[in-house]
């Protein structure tokens, strides 16, 4: 059933009053905030300023050569603007009706719409020449020219001023005037002739030559419900009343319709004798004023039952307080009390702009009073500038820990910090805070911090694909907005990767973010490793943004099922997913996590791991993957002394031959030698002691004990190791499909072994070129704890020194152990250097002579991962990469002399 059929009451043809003086059709009508005046424009080329109560013309306003098409009044009533049929623009004094600027040629065609920004600082003009112009009212200079690509019929600022809606013949464009960006284009049902916003700004209504009204949700920019039907011809104008409950529409069908916004039903119908071009409500919403082809303005009554309970509204506490305050001011305009009461009433009414203005007046009255006692009252209050300063500091503190750029979940616009602050300063929250804090300075710190924290908190989404990414971002913003978040952050659009400072800060800040995820190729991307590890709280969503597995709990890291599924998908242990902390612990395992992942930019495979390892390095796009990965691995080894990062298979990096060229080289599991049981260890130690190996074992232990941990300097690795000279290299016949070379290698003190490599080695029995197989220094050989392991306690660091005799633990040994523990706070390189014994410092820590050294020797007899190095002309070495682990083993652990070549090699 159509609205026309549903509304059966006959239309009213008898207005309360007519306003007649124009000689042609009425094109525009607007009322003033003083509720006493109205201004109208006509095709006769003139304006009239009317007294609404008396129905008389206060001022005839000429100046347009051709017909007037549009009129607007600033929210404070101080300015009037009018636009003509040939593009002429005139601005007028709202109090006197005198022209401020005589007609100027603003457009090349008819100006069909005008609107002032809520603060009156900008006048927007829309024209059939397909442009919209924003003019600064303080200078009357053009601020911005918007090319709309079609005839502009109507323009309207949202109540907050955040949006400017522009209706054209083909679409409705939503702009952010501050950012000068078009947010979205809405497709109307036809030619869009008129627009209006609801008082809350959450809805936009549009109408045109489709004879219907459309309602749009300003958070999603989707149409709400079905169109409003009832008119039978073009709808030229629509307007929402001040209560936000009623809508009036004017049409070429000669009717004005009054609609109820809540259910979109027609509740009254008023009929003109000709087409109706303009319509508005009085400030109190009690009457409708409309004009059109009948050359007069008609005043129609709004049904009493259509408005909110007037008696209840009239008795609202703030209204009564406002009336009383006004009486006090009228009795003594120079006394502060009336203004104080008026501020309180306006604040309670949420009319914060007016409240702040009245409060400033009150402060001036206190400053000007000759009474010293009353002057002292001034100390109880803060000026707006001081409160603004305190708010500014709180905002800066909050934003220091936030991303540099976020998305406004209301508008979908990308905002830097300045834009965020600007949006905040125009918000109701800011004005309410300013109005409240001026009067209650003792509560300012707590109150300001609370409001700022609530306003600027944000949610995060990672990696929205380019296909459908905008739509997915819109859905995420809608979800975040519904959860009470004004701001959102996505690494897809919120990082300027051309700005290294911003990029570095973003890499660090993401480790304090809340993450939202959808199943997709996300699981293969390099950046996502840190994205699901870092947050303490994480929520997973499906493609339609419903909670994953229907889990509505506050943190999916507490879901065993989801974490197990994530472990299966990523290969990362569930315990690490739940309790991850950035740092150097288990470095090789973390590198393996990233080994199967890819990034769009090659350097990102390294940069995406900076946060995981807690490393701060410059981000240098263009340096190439090998250099970026080399810098990361160099820092890991340098800071931790952990050589497991050198355990890889594949190709050598140009950065350093001991590092891999690609992260995929860490796919292979870390080689772990077979464990030795305590029974086996005890038997082997006894056997070697009986063979007289104790003294030589202690000497070897001492030499290894005195080595410095691996370190990097200028891309050169200084690697402490036990070396085994290579005595023979022979190439084995290759299979047809082999892409690498396989060599039989012999080395002093080691069993023969096979090495597969892309490098073609010189075959020799005894060569002048030096090849060595080396066993890298490893703290596990000496049974030293790993200081990067944050699960260890102080007692775990009671470490044995080099064995020498049978003395029990003495005070000197305890002193050395204490110094060891104290040195744990030092940088790693200093820590390991300081572990070297001082001259004359002896004394074993153990109950049995040479037992620690012999245990060390048993571990040396286990298979180990070896590096094949070749000496360069300058005496340095280079590692020869292999496509599989090189596993070596000493021939006879009792032959200690074969392992006495302990030194630090410099590797390029």
PDB file of C-alpha atoms in Angstrom, residues 342-452:
ATOM      1  CA  UNK A 342      22.832  30.727  32.122  1.00  0.00           C
ATOM      2  CA  UNK A 343      26.043  28.743  31.488  1.00  0.00           C
ATOM      3  CA  UNK A 344      24.786  25.935  33.719  1.00  0.00           C
ATOM      4  CA  UNK A 345      21.417  25.835  31.935  1.00  0.00           C
ATOM      5  CA  UNK A 346      22.961  25.820  28.469  1.00  0.00           C
ATOM      6  CA  UNK A 347      25.481  23.149  29.469  1.00  0.00           C
ATOM      7  CA  UNK A 348      22.655  20.949  30.767  1.00  0.00           C
ATOM      8  CA  UNK A 349      20.838  21.515  27.478  1.00  0.00           C
ATOM      9  CA  UNK A 350      23.985  20.354  25.633  1.00  0.00           C
ATOM     10  CA  UNK A 351      24.213  23.701  23.852  1.00  0.00           C
ATOM     11  CA  UNK A 352      27.934  23.840  24.501  1.00  0.00           C
ATOM     12  CA  UNK A 353      28.984  26.543  22.044  1.00  0.00           C
ATOM     13  CA  UNK A 354      26.539  28.959  23.623  1.00  0.00           C
ATOM     14  CA  UNK A 355      27.533  27.810  27.109  1.00  0.00           C
ATOM     15  CA  UNK A 356      31.229  28.534  26.460  1.00  0.00           C
ATOM     16  CA  UNK A 357      30.429  31.946  25.031  1.00  0.00           C
ATOM     17  CA  UNK A 358      28.289  32.834  28.073  1.00  0.00           C
ATOM     18  CA  UNK A 359      30.998  31.585  30.434  1.00  0.00           C
ATOM     19  CA  UNK A 360      33.543  33.897  28.816  1.00  0.00           C
ATOM     20  CA  UNK A 361      31.107  36.755  29.359  1.00  0.00           C
ATOM     21  CA  UNK A 362      30.825  35.758  33.026  1.00  0.00           C
ATOM     22  CA  UNK A 363      34.639  35.800  33.376  1.00  0.00           C
ATOM     23  CA  UNK A 364      34.785  39.285  31.872  1.00  0.00           C
ATOM     24  CA  UNK A 365      32.179  40.491  34.388  1.00  0.00           C
ATOM     25  CA  UNK A 366      34.287  39.078  37.237  1.00  0.00           C
ATOM     26  CA  UNK A 367      37.403  40.744  35.838  1.00  0.00           C
ATOM     27  CA  UNK A 368      35.652  44.093  35.546  1.00  0.00           C
ATOM     28  CA  UNK A 369      33.937  44.210  38.930  1.00  0.00           C
ATOM     29  CA  UNK A 370      35.263  46.800  41.417  1.00  0.00           C
ATOM     30  CA  UNK A 371      34.330  44.529  44.349  1.00  0.00           C
ATOM     31  CA  UNK A 372      37.532  42.750  45.610  1.00  0.00           C
ATOM     32  CA  UNK A 373      35.565  39.883  47.137  1.00  0.00           C
ATOM     33  CA  UNK A 374      33.801  39.157  43.894  1.00  0.00           C
ATOM     34  CA  UNK A 375      37.094  39.498  42.036  1.00  0.00           C
ATOM     35  CA  UNK A 376      38.466  36.665  44.182  1.00  0.00           C
ATOM     36  CA  UNK A 377      35.782  34.396  42.759  1.00  0.00           C
ATOM     37  CA  UNK A 378      37.640  34.636  39.447  1.00  0.00           C
ATOM     38  CA  UNK A 379      40.332  32.335  40.883  1.00  0.00           C
ATOM     39  CA  UNK A 380      37.822  29.485  41.059  1.00  0.00           C
ATOM     40  CA  UNK A 381      37.522  29.268  37.304  1.00  0.00           C
ATOM     41  CA  UNK A 382      39.743  28.600  34.319  1.00  0.00           C
ATOM     42  CA  UNK A 383      39.698  30.518  31.086  1.00  0.00           C
ATOM     43  CA  UNK A 384      38.923  28.565  27.900  1.00  0.00           C
ATOM     44  CA  UNK A 385      42.514  29.044  26.692  1.00  0.00           C
ATOM     45  CA  UNK A 386      43.961  27.376  29.806  1.00  0.00           C
ATOM     46  CA  UNK A 387      41.578  24.456  29.555  1.00  0.00           C
ATOM     47  CA  UNK A 388      42.358  24.108  25.861  1.00  0.00           C
ATOM     48  CA  UNK A 389      46.060  23.972  26.741  1.00  0.00           C
ATOM     49  CA  UNK A 390      45.499  21.217  29.310  1.00  0.00           C
ATOM     50  CA  UNK A 391      43.413  19.238  26.833  1.00  0.00           C
ATOM     51  CA  UNK A 392      46.083  19.704  24.168  1.00  0.00           C
ATOM     52  CA  UNK A 393      48.739  18.225  26.459  1.00  0.00           C
ATOM     53  CA  UNK A 394      46.538  15.223  27.287  1.00  0.00           C
ATOM     54  CA  UNK A 395      45.846  14.634  23.612  1.00  0.00           C
ATOM     55  CA  UNK A 396      49.553  14.820  22.770  1.00  0.00           C
ATOM     56  CA  UNK A 397      50.375  12.299  25.491  1.00  0.00           C
ATOM     57  CA  UNK A 398      47.706   9.939  24.202  1.00  0.00           C
ATOM     58  CA  UNK A 399      48.805  10.258  20.568  1.00  0.00           C
ATOM     59  CA  UNK A 400      52.469   9.706  21.429  1.00  0.00           C
ATOM     60  CA  UNK A 401      51.582   6.041  21.962  1.00  0.00           C
ATOM     61  CA  UNK A 402      49.257   5.769  18.984  1.00  0.00           C
ATOM     62  CA  UNK A 403      49.825   5.221  15.238  1.00  0.00           C
ATOM     63  CA  UNK A 404      50.769   8.264  13.189  1.00  0.00           C
ATOM     64  CA  UNK A 405      47.810   7.781  10.891  1.00  0.00           C
ATOM     65  CA  UNK A 406      44.380   6.193  11.458  1.00  0.00           C
ATOM     66  CA  UNK A 407      41.025   5.795   9.719  1.00  0.00           C
ATOM     67  CA  UNK A 408      37.998   7.682  10.969  1.00  0.00           C
ATOM     68  CA  UNK A 409      35.395   4.923  11.400  1.00  0.00           C
ATOM     69  CA  UNK A 410      32.586   7.427  10.865  1.00  0.00           C
ATOM     70  CA  UNK A 411      33.786   8.875   7.568  1.00  0.00           C
ATOM     71  CA  UNK A 412      36.281   6.283   6.345  1.00  0.00           C
ATOM     72  CA  UNK A 413      38.848   9.051   5.898  1.00  0.00           C
ATOM     73  CA  UNK A 414      42.547   8.590   6.556  1.00  0.00           C
ATOM     74  CA  UNK A 415      43.582  11.039   9.281  1.00  0.00           C
ATOM     75  CA  UNK A 416      46.997  12.069  10.518  1.00  0.00           C
ATOM     76  CA  UNK A 417      47.390  13.362  14.052  1.00  0.00           C
ATOM     77  CA  UNK A 418      46.560  16.945  13.097  1.00  0.00           C
ATOM     78  CA  UNK A 419      43.352  15.788  11.428  1.00  0.00           C
ATOM     79  CA  UNK A 420      42.450  13.724  14.502  1.00  0.00           C
ATOM     80  CA  UNK A 421      42.978  16.724  16.756  1.00  0.00           C
ATOM     81  CA  UNK A 422      40.974  18.958  14.412  1.00  0.00           C
ATOM     82  CA  UNK A 423      38.092  16.460  14.405  1.00  0.00           C
ATOM     83  CA  UNK A 424      38.214  16.218  18.176  1.00  0.00           C
ATOM     84  CA  UNK A 425      38.040  19.999  18.589  1.00  0.00           C
ATOM     85  CA  UNK A 426      34.821  20.149  16.573  1.00  0.00           C
ATOM     86  CA  UNK A 427      33.240  17.224  18.433  1.00  0.00           C
ATOM     87  CA  UNK A 428      30.545  17.356  21.081  1.00  0.00           C
ATOM     88  CA  UNK A 429      32.885  15.545  23.464  1.00  0.00           C
ATOM     89  CA  UNK A 430      35.475  18.326  23.226  1.00  0.00           C
ATOM     90  CA  UNK A 431      32.957  21.120  23.696  1.00  0.00           C
ATOM     91  CA  UNK A 432      31.315  19.349  26.614  1.00  0.00           C
ATOM     92  CA  UNK A 433      34.725  18.834  28.227  1.00  0.00           C
ATOM     93  CA  UNK A 434      35.727  22.446  27.698  1.00  0.00           C
ATOM     94  CA  UNK A 435      32.466  23.772  29.108  1.00  0.00           C
ATOM     95  CA  UNK A 436      32.622  21.454  32.133  1.00  0.00           C
ATOM     96  CA  UNK A 437      36.311  21.930  32.986  1.00  0.00           C
ATOM     97  CA  UNK A 438      36.232  25.727  32.980  1.00  0.00           C
ATOM     98  CA  UNK A 439      33.797  25.575  35.873  1.00  0.00           C
ATOM     99  CA  UNK A 440      35.372  22.606  37.695  1.00  0.00           C
ATOM    100  CA  UNK A 441      39.162  23.109  37.496  1.00  0.00           C
ATOM    101  CA  UNK A 442      39.900  20.776  40.423  1.00  0.00           C
ATOM    102  CA  UNK A 443      38.573  17.846  38.391  1.00  0.00           C
ATOM    103  CA  UNK A 444      40.359  18.740  35.208  1.00  0.00           C
ATOM    104  CA  UNK A 445      43.220  16.217  35.064  1.00  0.00           C
ATOM    105  CA  UNK A 446      41.177  13.083  35.716  1.00  0.00           C
ATOM    106  CA  UNK A 447      38.256  14.247  33.596  1.00  0.00           C
ATOM    107  CA  UNK A 448      40.400  15.333  30.642  1.00  0.00           C
ATOM    108  CA  UNK A 449      42.396  12.099  30.592  1.00  0.00           C
ATOM    109  CA  UNK A 450      39.214  10.030  30.710  1.00  0.00           C
ATOM    110  CA  UNK A 451      37.568  11.875  27.812  1.00  0.00           C
ATOM    111  CA  UNK A 452      40.734  11.928  25.686  1.00  0.00           C
TER     112      UNK A 452
END
